[in-house]
Amino acid sequence: MQLKSLKDGLFFHVKSIKSGIQPTIFSSNQLIHLYAKNGFLHEADKLFDEMPYRNVFTWNTIIAAHVKNHNLTRVEVLFNSSPRKDLVTYNSMLSGYVNIDGYEVNALRLFVEMQYSRPVIGIDEFTITTMLNLVAKLAVPSLGMQLHSYMVKSGSVSSGFSVSSLIDMYSKCGFFQETCQLFGEGHGELDLASKNAMVAACCREGEVELGLNVFWLEPELNDTVSWNTMISGFERNGFFKDSLKLFVYMVEKRVRINEHTFSSVLSACSGMRSVKLGKEVHARVLKEGFNTNPYITSGIVDVYCKCGYMEYAELANAVFGSENTFSVTSLILGYSYTGNMAKARWLFDSLAEKNSVVWTALFSGYMKSRQCEEVFMLLKELVVKETYVLDALILISVLGACAIRSSLDPGKEIHSYILRTGIEMDKKLMSSIIDMYSKCGNITYAERIFKEVMKRDKVLYNVMIAGYAHHGHEDEAINAFNEMLGRDVRPDAATFVALMSACRHVGSVELGEKFLHSMTIDHDLTPETDHYACMVDLYGRANQLEKAVLLMRNIPIEPDPVIWGAFLNACKINGNMGLAREAEDNLLRIEGDTGARYIQLANVYAAEGNWNEMRRVMEKMKRKNVKKLAGCSWVYTENGVSVFTSGDTSHARSESIYSTLACLTTEIDHIALE
DNA sequence: TCACCCAAGA
């Protein structure tokens, strides 16, 4: 008897219990399969345990059920106690090892055992496709190619399963040419899974248009997977609107939507930072009952976090219940973005297990709010608590903190850690190291590392040009820029900030003007705040206040405090108090609650000996009740960091520090007199 | 009874 549906099965099961007639092994096997398929694993297990006789099919069915449920401990127990194992038993076990993270080595061992143990189990097409999956997951093309050769030799390369698995494997190993070739060879009749794998491969390669063309080949074939692949392909390449448009079209065409669809659509909403669309999708998810899928619930939380709606995000997370690390990570990032690091830290501490992504999230949060000490402390905590090799993105955060703090020694330690552990030096990491060395005052090291990189990208050039600028090496900055153009690396707005800042350091007004002009005319870039502020500063330092005034009048964007601050400084250098007053009005209008601005203004008047004006500004500041954080210096010693503010006597050894300082000052005075 | 293609947080 054939039991087709769960209803059939239940009916049959009840009948057999009532009648007391033991079902045949064949029927019981079918029942186990039906129960497991419909999520009733407990019932499947119970039936399996109660069976007086079992055959190899019985064992294979229950093993497969637990493989699908990712219960590997149970799978291994069953596999080892199974009295007779055939190729199917081995293939199921192999599939368990391949599809559950952390058992990849077991899969390789089992694969070898299947071929060489006595008696030989052998391998078949199922084994090969499962192994191709493993190759794709681990990205080890050499093994993939061996499997491919074996398939060619054994003549099993023509089935849809084989081709789609091969396409997927080559694509995930980064061999796009081979992927295209395989797809092209099988063009006589289009196999849906192979076509879907090809669409995915194109999107993975960033060839979205090509992917779309494949998607529209014989569109009547397309199933939910095809649509999902294309929707996610758009999303992952940043074409969020196209992703959502295709989703709408999918709904109109009445193609069945599943949990994968919603997951990608939610990512697109996050990418667009559209809370409106996010809410719409959220409503649809609730309506269609997908609100227990962890991919989807974390996706919803993420949309609200990315859009800055932290209250909604918290609420959604609470409603969805059951701890979801992805949701919590999104929340940590959301709070980091809004500068609420206390809340971010609280959430971080609430996680029982912390993976490298969540550590990275906290690191980047502290970096974003420039809490460098917290970055260093977190690093200490991480090294104590976790044993794994530090993630490149974490190191980038720490290097950033070193750069801000001008802490060369910790920076060097990180650099040697990278060399020691053999972490792959990608361009981002390389740029961070170069930036760290240059900001910590060691331009020679920065340059040496830069010159070792053959394939230099935009960020790498920008960092190096900024480094040269920072150290007053105008010619080197311009040479690097010319080399960049010669290598067809397109400059961006940051390149010109670096170049103009090089001009600022050496006072080359003409060159600065040339760059400002050239970025618009030759490179189709729009000057932003930093460019104008840089130019105003350049004019100021070159005693060309009239040009600064002219530029201020013609800046096409609303000048922000950075530009006004630069202009104020220009007024100070050129001793023009009338214009300084104008800058003051504008500055305090925008930044009336920033203590540092009042002090800057007071200093402008003080430099001119205009004590009345200075007093007026200080009184204004007092009335507004704003404070300025004291500027400080710091020194790294073996015992940690010591911070000093002006007139500070809080340090335990402050007496000896001050007497050393007095000696040094006397010596400097002597040198100056000589 | 086992195998292919689509989903999340830096």
XYZ file of C-alpha atoms (C1' of nucleotides) in Angstrom:
684
model
C 0.000 0.000 0.000
C 1.234 3.477 -0.881
C 0.877 6.107 1.861
C 0.932 9.406 -0.013
C 0.007 12.036 2.533
C 0.305 12.530 6.260
C -3.474 12.150 6.444
C -3.232 8.727 4.737
C -0.466 7.790 7.124
C -2.265 8.860 10.285
C -5.424 7.087 9.179
C -3.463 3.916 8.480
C -1.522 4.140 11.747
C -4.657 4.570 13.867
C -6.319 1.679 12.064
C -3.391 -0.645 12.630
C -3.165 0.236 16.328
C -6.904 -0.303 16.802
C -6.877 -3.629 14.984
C -3.704 -4.783 16.700
C -2.243 -5.881 13.402
C 1.457 -5.035 13.106
C 2.061 -3.085 9.881
C 4.590 -4.455 7.415
C 8.146 -3.128 7.511
C 7.450 -1.390 4.201
C 4.426 0.473 5.601
C 6.196 1.381 8.831
C 9.105 2.771 6.821
C 6.697 4.911 4.854
C 5.097 6.121 8.064
C 8.469 7.050 9.550
C 9.252 9.001 6.396
C 5.903 10.804 6.464
C 6.187 11.734 10.123
C 9.726 13.016 9.713
C 8.883 14.945 6.549
C 6.061 16.758 8.324
C 8.164 17.655 11.328
C 6.899 14.933 13.682
C 10.338 13.594 14.457
C 9.329 12.364 17.868
C 6.585 10.176 16.371
C 9.008 8.898 13.754
C 11.497 7.940 16.494
C 8.785 6.280 18.566
C 7.612 4.172 15.660
C 11.208 3.257 14.812
C 11.841 2.146 18.413
C 8.668 0.066 18.512
C 9.318 -1.861 15.306
C 10.043 -5.530 16.014
C 11.827 -5.988 12.704
C 13.715 -3.453 10.670
C 15.467 -3.561 7.345
C 18.169 -1.352 5.855
C 15.477 0.980 4.484
C 14.190 1.524 8.030
C 17.622 2.558 9.254
C 18.270 4.746 6.246
C 14.932 6.515 6.635
C 15.413 7.362 10.306
C 19.027 8.441 9.688
C 17.917 10.726 6.857
C 15.239 12.201 9.105
C 17.800 13.178 11.727
C 20.220 14.486 9.104
C 17.492 16.863 7.887
C 16.926 17.928 11.465
C 20.668 18.626 11.925
C 20.779 16.294 14.922
C 24.227 14.910 14.238
C 24.793 13.218 17.590
C 21.716 11.086 17.044
C 22.724 10.439 13.418
C 26.125 9.141 14.489
C 24.590 6.853 17.137
C 22.130 5.458 14.606
C 24.781 5.085 11.913
C 27.101 3.178 14.244
C 24.381 0.889 15.553
C 22.856 0.166 12.153
C 23.395 -3.597 11.585
C 23.642 -3.383 7.801
C 24.852 -0.346 5.970
C 24.567 0.204 2.253
C 25.687 3.038 0.015
C 22.553 5.025 0.883
C 23.378 4.831 4.608
C 26.862 6.172 3.898
C 25.571 8.898 1.600
C 23.144 10.073 4.279
C 25.875 10.145 6.897
C 28.099 12.022 4.451
C 25.352 14.535 3.800
C 25.044 15.103 7.547
C 28.767 15.792 7.868
C 28.756 18.108 4.852
C 25.735 20.159 5.792
C 26.410 20.680 9.476
C 29.159 23.160 10.295
C 32.227 21.814 12.010
C 32.115 18.271 10.625
C 33.797 18.891 7.281
C 36.862 16.824 8.182
C 34.614 13.907 9.155
C 33.040 14.137 5.708
C 36.432 13.855 4.007
C 37.379 10.872 6.191
C 34.111 9.103 5.450
C 34.531 9.739 1.728
C 37.944 8.061 1.811
C 36.587 5.211 3.911
C 33.822 4.556 1.380
C 36.413 3.942 -1.303
C 39.151 2.097 0.520
C 37.658 0.223 3.477
C 36.965 -3.480 3.077
C 34.471 -4.446 1.914
C 34.397 -1.420 -0.383
C 31.184 0.584 -0.192
C 31.950 2.551 -3.303
C 30.610 5.912 -4.406
C 27.862 6.981 -6.784
C 26.366 10.166 -8.200
C 24.756 10.982 -4.856
C 28.163 10.796 -3.176
C 29.741 13.029 -5.795
C 27.095 15.745 -5.669
C 27.269 15.737 -1.870
C 31.051 16.065 -2.060
C 30.780 18.876 -4.609
C 28.682 20.650 -2.027
C 31.492 20.287 0.472
C 34.050 21.569 -2.055
C 31.854 24.607 -2.701
C 31.479 25.239 1.023
C 35.213 24.990 1.725
C 36.281 26.511 -1.624
C 38.958 23.888 -2.356
C 38.949 23.794 -6.162
C 41.644 21.104 -6.455
C 39.330 18.489 -4.955
C 36.461 19.823 -7.050
C 38.434 19.342 -10.244
C 39.310 15.763 -9.261
C 35.644 15.038 -8.695
C 34.832 16.648 -12.041
C 37.410 14.399 -13.803
C 35.958 11.362 -12.070
C 32.512 12.357 -13.309
C 33.748 12.741 -16.874
C 35.459 9.359 -16.727
C 32.481 7.586 -15.207
C 30.114 9.284 -17.642
C 27.926 10.843 -14.966
C 28.451 14.439 -16.001
C 25.271 14.906 -17.973
C 22.549 14.752 -15.323
C 20.955 17.951 -14.090
C 22.121 17.216 -10.563
C 25.733 16.877 -11.686
C 25.780 20.001 -13.848
C 24.093 22.250 -11.305
C 26.413 21.008 -8.546
C 29.456 21.590 -10.747
C 28.308 25.076 -11.718
C 27.766 25.893 -8.075
C 31.112 24.438 -7.051
C 33.161 26.288 -9.693
C 31.352 29.525 -8.988
C 31.841 29.312 -5.230
C 35.522 28.469 -5.763
C 35.882 31.647 -7.825
C 36.224 30.011 -11.277
C 33.675 32.018 -13.202
C 35.071 31.119 -16.653
C 34.653 27.399 -15.973
C 31.174 28.073 -14.634
C 30.128 29.796 -17.853
C 31.699 27.059 -19.952
C 29.809 24.311 -18.129
C 26.547 26.177 -18.473
C 27.208 26.835 -22.161
C 27.961 23.180 -22.884
C 24.610 21.981 -21.635
C 22.627 24.461 -23.658
C 20.627 21.959 -25.716
C 18.000 21.593 -23.064
C 17.869 23.933 -20.143
C 17.870 22.294 -16.742
C 16.171 24.494 -14.151
C 18.562 23.845 -11.238
C 21.574 24.466 -13.529
C 19.992 27.655 -14.794
C 19.312 28.816 -11.245
C 22.872 27.938 -10.230
C 24.100 30.000 -13.209
C 21.980 33.020 -12.270
C 23.400 32.760 -8.752
C 26.936 32.437 -10.140
C 26.554 35.620 -12.242
C 25.209 37.557 -9.265
C 28.020 36.255 -7.078
C 30.469 37.556 -9.704
C 28.744 40.941 -9.748
C 27.514 40.327 -13.319
C 23.932 41.173 -12.459
C 22.906 42.025 -16.020
C 24.211 38.720 -17.303
C 22.365 36.989 -14.484
C 19.170 38.770 -15.463
C 19.599 37.627 -19.065
C 19.942 34.020 -17.926
C 16.936 34.512 -15.647
C 14.804 35.528 -18.623
C 15.929 32.537 -20.754
C 12.839 30.355 -21.113
C 11.124 32.257 -18.284
C 8.264 29.784 -18.142
C 10.699 27.404 -16.429
C 11.319 29.799 -13.543
C 10.321 28.614 -10.111
C 10.423 30.221 -6.662
C 14.162 29.498 -6.404
C 14.844 31.340 -9.694
C 12.968 34.439 -8.539
C 14.578 34.319 -5.112
C 18.029 34.015 -6.682
C 17.516 37.092 -8.832
C 15.902 39.135 -6.037
C 18.778 38.300 -3.705
C 21.292 38.887 -6.539
C 20.045 42.447 -6.999
C 20.088 43.003 -3.273
C 23.604 41.715 -2.708
C 24.952 43.931 -5.466
C 23.316 47.020 -4.041
C 20.451 47.246 -6.560
C 17.866 47.449 -3.824
C 15.141 49.081 -5.898
C 15.454 46.454 -8.648
C 15.289 43.768 -6.016
C 12.035 45.148 -4.645
C 10.599 45.751 -8.125
C 11.222 42.130 -9.032
C 9.564 41.046 -5.796
C 6.465 43.072 -6.667
C 6.441 41.502 -10.127
C 6.797 38.060 -8.560
C 3.730 38.725 -6.410
C 1.799 39.991 -9.455
C 2.739 36.857 -11.395
C 1.452 34.814 -8.454
C 4.700 32.908 -8.083
C 4.807 31.117 -4.745
C 6.722 33.144 -2.141
C 8.725 31.450 0.574
C 10.923 32.346 3.524
C 13.970 32.956 1.280
C 12.006 35.595 -0.632
C 11.166 37.589 2.481
C 14.670 37.310 3.789
C 16.163 38.965 0.679
C 13.391 41.542 0.430
C 14.001 42.599 4.029
C 17.712 42.980 3.284
C 16.792 45.244 0.373
C 14.644 47.379 2.699
C 17.575 47.601 5.126
C 19.868 48.561 2.260
C 17.483 51.330 1.194
C 17.093 52.455 4.814
C 13.372 52.534 4.087
C 11.332 52.115 7.229
C 8.154 52.593 5.194
C 8.826 49.584 2.961
C 10.199 47.663 5.927
C 6.908 48.128 7.763
C 4.967 46.952 4.716
C 7.044 43.802 4.437
C 6.809 43.293 8.203
C 3.005 43.380 7.924
C 3.074 40.910 5.061
C 5.338 38.565 7.005
C 2.860 38.552 9.891
C -0.041 38.035 7.515
C 1.577 35.081 5.820
C 2.770 33.530 9.071
C 6.527 33.603 8.503
C 7.210 35.211 11.872
C 8.989 32.222 13.395
C 11.770 32.010 10.824
C 14.954 33.389 12.430
C 16.276 34.771 9.109
C 13.103 36.772 8.690
C 12.684 37.973 12.267
C 16.293 39.142 12.422
C 15.757 40.791 9.027
C 12.842 42.795 10.418
C 14.827 43.848 13.489
C 17.686 44.839 11.177
C 15.496 47.102 9.009
C 14.353 49.056 12.064
C 17.919 49.288 13.392
C 19.338 50.465 10.066
C 16.619 53.114 9.836
C 17.384 54.299 13.367
C 14.033 53.179 14.795
C 15.553 51.521 17.839
C 12.327 51.408 19.821
C 10.580 49.502 17.039
C 13.576 47.213 16.741
C 13.562 46.439 20.466
C 9.840 45.847 20.389
C 10.042 43.525 17.383
C 12.903 41.621 18.971
C 10.943 41.202 22.215
C 7.804 40.060 20.394
C 9.654 37.517 18.253
C 11.197 36.079 21.405
C 13.825 33.348 21.550
C 17.329 34.736 21.533
C 18.528 35.480 18.022
C 22.195 36.472 17.805
C 21.626 38.120 14.425
C 18.926 40.394 15.869
C 21.063 41.280 18.877
C 24.028 42.050 16.609
C 21.817 44.351 14.541
C 20.679 46.063 17.745
C 24.284 46.508 18.894
C 25.129 48.104 15.555
C 22.025 50.279 15.705
C 22.932 51.615 19.134
C 26.570 52.036 18.100
C 25.433 54.103 15.158
C 23.386 56.408 17.390
C 26.337 56.668 19.805
C 24.598 54.812 22.636
C 27.565 52.619 23.501
C 26.331 51.876 27.019
C 23.286 50.140 25.575
C 25.397 48.418 22.921
C 27.717 47.102 25.616
C 24.780 45.936 27.728
C 23.395 43.925 24.813
C 26.833 42.523 24.077
C 27.141 41.337 27.682
C 23.691 39.765 27.516
C 24.836 37.304 24.851
C 25.840 33.932 26.246
C 28.130 33.201 23.298
C 29.881 35.862 21.307
C 31.058 35.220 17.788
C 33.567 37.273 15.875
C 30.870 39.332 14.129
C 29.408 40.546 17.399
C 32.877 41.406 18.751
C 33.558 43.301 15.532
C 30.265 45.161 15.908
C 31.240 46.420 19.346
C 34.747 47.338 18.213
C 33.452 49.352 15.287
C 30.897 51.014 17.572
C 33.605 52.245 19.914
C 35.627 53.391 16.931
C 32.694 55.269 15.446
C 32.279 57.218 18.667
C 36.064 57.542 18.863
C 36.327 55.856 22.264
C 39.864 54.638 21.686
C 40.558 53.580 25.264
C 37.491 51.334 25.114
C 38.862 49.796 21.914
C 42.140 48.925 23.624
C 40.371 47.590 26.693
C 38.034 45.491 24.576
C 41.030 44.018 22.802
C 42.516 42.953 26.131
C 39.190 41.397 27.087
C 38.925 39.568 23.767
C 42.418 38.121 23.976
C 41.680 36.744 27.438
C 38.227 35.367 26.651
C 38.590 33.938 23.144
C 41.221 31.694 21.709
C 40.734 32.180 17.996
C 42.940 34.260 15.683
C 41.684 37.830 15.650
C 39.453 38.803 12.785
C 40.886 41.278 10.247
C 37.984 43.674 10.824
C 38.714 43.803 14.555
C 42.359 44.548 13.815
C 41.268 47.359 11.500
C 39.329 48.940 14.373
C 42.296 48.638 16.725
C 44.671 50.068 14.114
C 42.214 52.962 13.701
C 42.340 53.612 17.438
C 46.165 53.545 17.301
C 46.059 56.078 14.471
C 43.738 58.452 16.357
C 45.763 58.129 19.548
C 49.108 58.261 17.714
C 50.059 55.101 19.575
C 52.869 53.637 17.539
C 53.820 50.758 19.840
C 50.422 49.043 20.026
C 50.153 49.626 16.275
C 53.459 47.868 15.704
C 52.302 45.010 17.921
C 49.220 44.542 15.778
C 51.335 44.651 12.623
C 53.659 41.940 13.914
C 50.672 39.910 15.126
C 49.344 39.954 11.569
C 52.691 38.853 10.163
C 53.077 36.161 12.831
C 49.631 34.632 12.457
C 49.668 34.840 8.673
C 46.308 36.627 8.482
C 45.578 37.433 4.876
C 46.642 40.999 4.150
C 43.766 42.298 2.129
C 43.723 45.859 0.864
C 41.613 47.136 3.750
C 44.008 45.774 6.322
C 46.992 47.078 4.363
C 45.441 50.559 4.145
C 44.807 50.536 7.890
C 48.422 49.639 8.628
C 49.728 52.344 6.296
C 47.339 54.862 7.815
C 48.367 53.851 11.327
C 52.088 54.282 10.600
C 51.585 57.593 8.872
C 49.305 59.017 11.594
C 51.697 57.759 14.281
C 54.454 59.798 12.675
C 56.324 57.038 10.874
C 55.882 57.965 7.229
C 58.935 55.906 6.220
C 57.295 52.650 7.365
C 54.023 53.686 5.780
C 55.748 54.329 2.470
C 57.729 51.097 2.620
C 54.583 49.011 3.056
C 52.770 50.995 0.381
C 55.550 50.306 -2.105
C 55.392 46.574 -1.400
C 51.809 46.437 -2.651
C 51.705 45.978 -6.387
C 47.966 46.196 -6.944
C 47.100 49.522 -5.405
C 43.477 50.548 -5.141
C 41.847 53.903 -4.516
C 41.751 53.619 -0.739
C 45.405 52.656 -0.584
C 46.372 55.712 -2.680
C 44.131 57.982 -0.627
C 45.688 56.833 2.615
C 49.209 57.287 1.261
C 48.499 60.701 -0.274
C 46.919 61.818 3.017
C 50.005 60.491 4.826
C 52.344 62.485 2.596
C 50.146 65.544 3.060
C 50.139 65.139 6.822
C 53.931 65.060 6.841
C 54.254 68.040 4.495
C 55.567 65.970 1.569
C 53.682 67.797 -1.122
C 55.736 66.507 -4.054
C 55.358 62.864 -3.030
C 51.621 63.349 -2.619
C 51.364 64.735 -6.139
C 53.590 61.980 -7.542
C 51.385 59.336 -5.936
C 48.344 61.068 -7.386
C 49.879 61.079 -10.878
C 50.805 57.422 -10.532
C 47.215 56.722 -9.504
C 45.899 58.404 -12.650
C 48.503 56.592 -14.759
C 47.258 53.265 -13.440
C 43.649 54.104 -14.229
C 42.628 54.193 -10.584
C 39.853 56.758 -10.380
C 40.285 59.344 -7.622
C 37.335 60.235 -5.403
C 36.399 63.133 -3.140
C 38.727 61.861 -0.390
C 41.707 61.913 -2.795
C 41.181 65.623 -3.349
C 40.795 66.371 0.348
C 44.203 64.718 0.818
C 45.749 66.605 -2.100
C 44.378 69.963 -1.041
C 45.502 69.331 2.470
C 49.017 68.737 1.095
C 48.805 72.163 -0.532
C 47.564 73.631 2.736
C 50.579 72.363 4.618
C 53.027 73.995 2.240
C 50.856 76.990 1.369
C 50.495 76.333 -2.387
C 47.430 78.408 -3.150
C 47.631 78.006 -6.911
C 47.925 74.254 -6.751
C 45.047 74.037 -4.282
C 42.882 76.110 -6.612
C 43.918 73.868 -9.485
C 42.830 70.722 -7.631
C 39.511 72.242 -6.562
C 38.830 73.154 -10.167
C 40.099 69.884 -11.584
C 38.003 67.661 -9.355
C 34.843 69.125 -10.862
C 35.975 69.580 -14.449
C 38.219 66.552 -15.034
C 36.857 64.030 -12.576
C 33.168 64.849 -12.344
C 33.267 65.117 -8.548
C 31.328 67.604 -6.443
C 33.379 69.479 -3.821
C 32.069 68.946 -0.309
C 32.480 70.645 3.058
C 36.021 69.369 3.616
C 37.243 70.694 0.269
C 35.868 74.174 0.906
C 37.125 74.221 4.496
C 40.541 73.184 3.254
C 40.574 75.924 0.616
C 39.423 78.616 3.052
C 42.167 77.532 5.419
C 44.706 77.581 2.601
C 43.776 81.180 1.695
C 43.905 82.164 5.342
C 47.368 80.754 5.881
C 48.622 82.403 2.694
C 47.324 85.787 3.910
C 44.795 85.983 1.109
C 41.735 86.747 3.187
C 39.964 88.510 0.320
C 39.994 85.249 -1.670
C 38.641 83.372 1.338
C 35.809 85.915 1.608
C 35.033 85.544 -2.090
C 34.952 81.757 -1.797
C 32.716 81.944 1.304
C 30.241 84.040 -0.685
C 30.212 81.578 -3.585
C 30.167 78.214 -1.853
C 27.128 76.457 -3.364
C 26.370 74.534 -0.185
C 25.362 75.895 3.215
C 28.668 76.423 5.091
C 28.851 74.206 8.161
C 30.806 74.793 11.409
C 33.947 73.242 9.884
C 34.004 75.825 7.092
C 33.089 78.696 9.423
C 35.782 77.503 11.844
C 38.365 77.585 9.049
C 37.173 81.044 8.064
C 37.404 82.267 11.650
C 40.954 81.012 11.788
C 41.684 82.852 8.538
C 40.327 86.045 10.119
C 42.524 85.475 13.159
C 45.668 85.001 11.089
C 44.889 88.141 9.079
C 43.760 90.134 12.123
C 40.367 91.049 10.673
C 38.025 91.393 13.643
C 35.070 92.654 11.619
C 34.901 89.479 9.604
C 35.597 87.432 12.727
C 32.416 88.894 14.200
C 30.505 87.712 11.148
C 31.982 84.235 11.524
C 31.106 84.314 15.211
C 27.428 84.998 14.546
C 27.235 82.136 12.078
C 29.237 79.720 14.178
C 27.265 80.256 17.346
C 24.004 80.096 15.407
C 24.883 76.548 14.299
C 27.077 75.389 17.139
C 25.979 77.474 20.119
C 26.232 74.534 22.473
C 29.806 73.564 21.708
C 32.225 74.842 24.306
C 35.276 74.488 22.057
C 33.877 77.079 19.622
C 33.549 79.755 22.331
C 37.138 79.122 23.361
C 38.279 79.338 19.736
C 36.445 82.660 19.384
C 37.820 84.002 22.667
C 41.317 83.113 21.489
C 40.816 85.054 18.243
C 40.001 88.224 20.191
C 42.703 87.557 22.767
C 45.326 87.257 20.016
C 44.426 90.798 18.978
C 44.519 92.003 22.578
C 40.831 92.759 22.316
C 39.974 91.875 25.909
C 36.470 93.337 25.876
C 35.443 91.138 22.998
C 37.072 88.154 24.643
C 35.207 88.787 27.855
C 31.953 89.190 25.931
C 32.403 85.754 24.345
C 33.308 84.100 27.636
C 30.253 85.644 29.312
C 28.084 84.399 26.457
C 29.490 80.948 27.038
C 28.778 81.190 30.748
C 25.192 82.310 30.111
C 24.661 79.344 27.797
C 26.107 77.145 30.515
C 28.258 75.170 28.082
C 31.542 73.583 29.052
C 34.627 72.778 27.089
C 36.360 69.495 27.739
C 39.912 70.165 28.785
C 42.476 69.327 26.165
C 44.851 66.615 27.294
C 48.049 64.754 26.495
C 48.818 61.151 27.240
C 51.749 58.816 27.508
C 51.799 55.056 27.176
C 53.960 53.295 29.739
C 54.288 49.707 30.873
C 51.536 50.308 33.423
C 49.045 51.572 30.875
C 48.137 55.064 29.811
C 48.639 58.272 31.809
C 46.512 61.253 30.854
C 47.500 64.865 31.679
C 45.534 68.080 31.514
C 46.890 71.581 31.974
C 48.049 72.182 35.598
C 47.164 68.592 36.491
C 48.649 67.279 39.772
C 46.561 64.134 40.098
C 49.298 61.743 38.990
C 51.006 59.799 41.795
C 54.412 60.918 40.535
C 53.345 64.401 39.540
C 56.100 66.103 41.568
C 58.906 64.307 39.752
C 57.106 64.785 36.414
C 56.967 68.556 36.944
C 60.602 68.805 38.029
C 61.676 66.821 34.908
C 59.527 69.139 32.837
C 61.187 72.189 34.409
C 64.647 70.775 33.580
C 63.631 70.137 29.993
C 62.162 73.620 29.631
C 65.373 75.187 30.921
C 67.402 73.142 28.466
C 65.172 74.116 25.559
C 65.489 77.784 26.560
C 69.261 77.441 26.548
C 69.233 75.912 23.092
C 66.942 78.686 21.879
C 69.310 81.336 23.229
C 72.269 79.772 21.526
C 15.393 5.610 1.920
C 20.531 9.424 -0.048
C 22.268 14.167 -4.021
C 21.596 20.103 -7.264
C 20.066 25.791 -7.481
C 17.740 30.753 -3.464
C 18.036 33.706 2.815
C 20.583 37.096 7.993
C 24.321 40.558 11.442
C 30.799 43.643 10.616
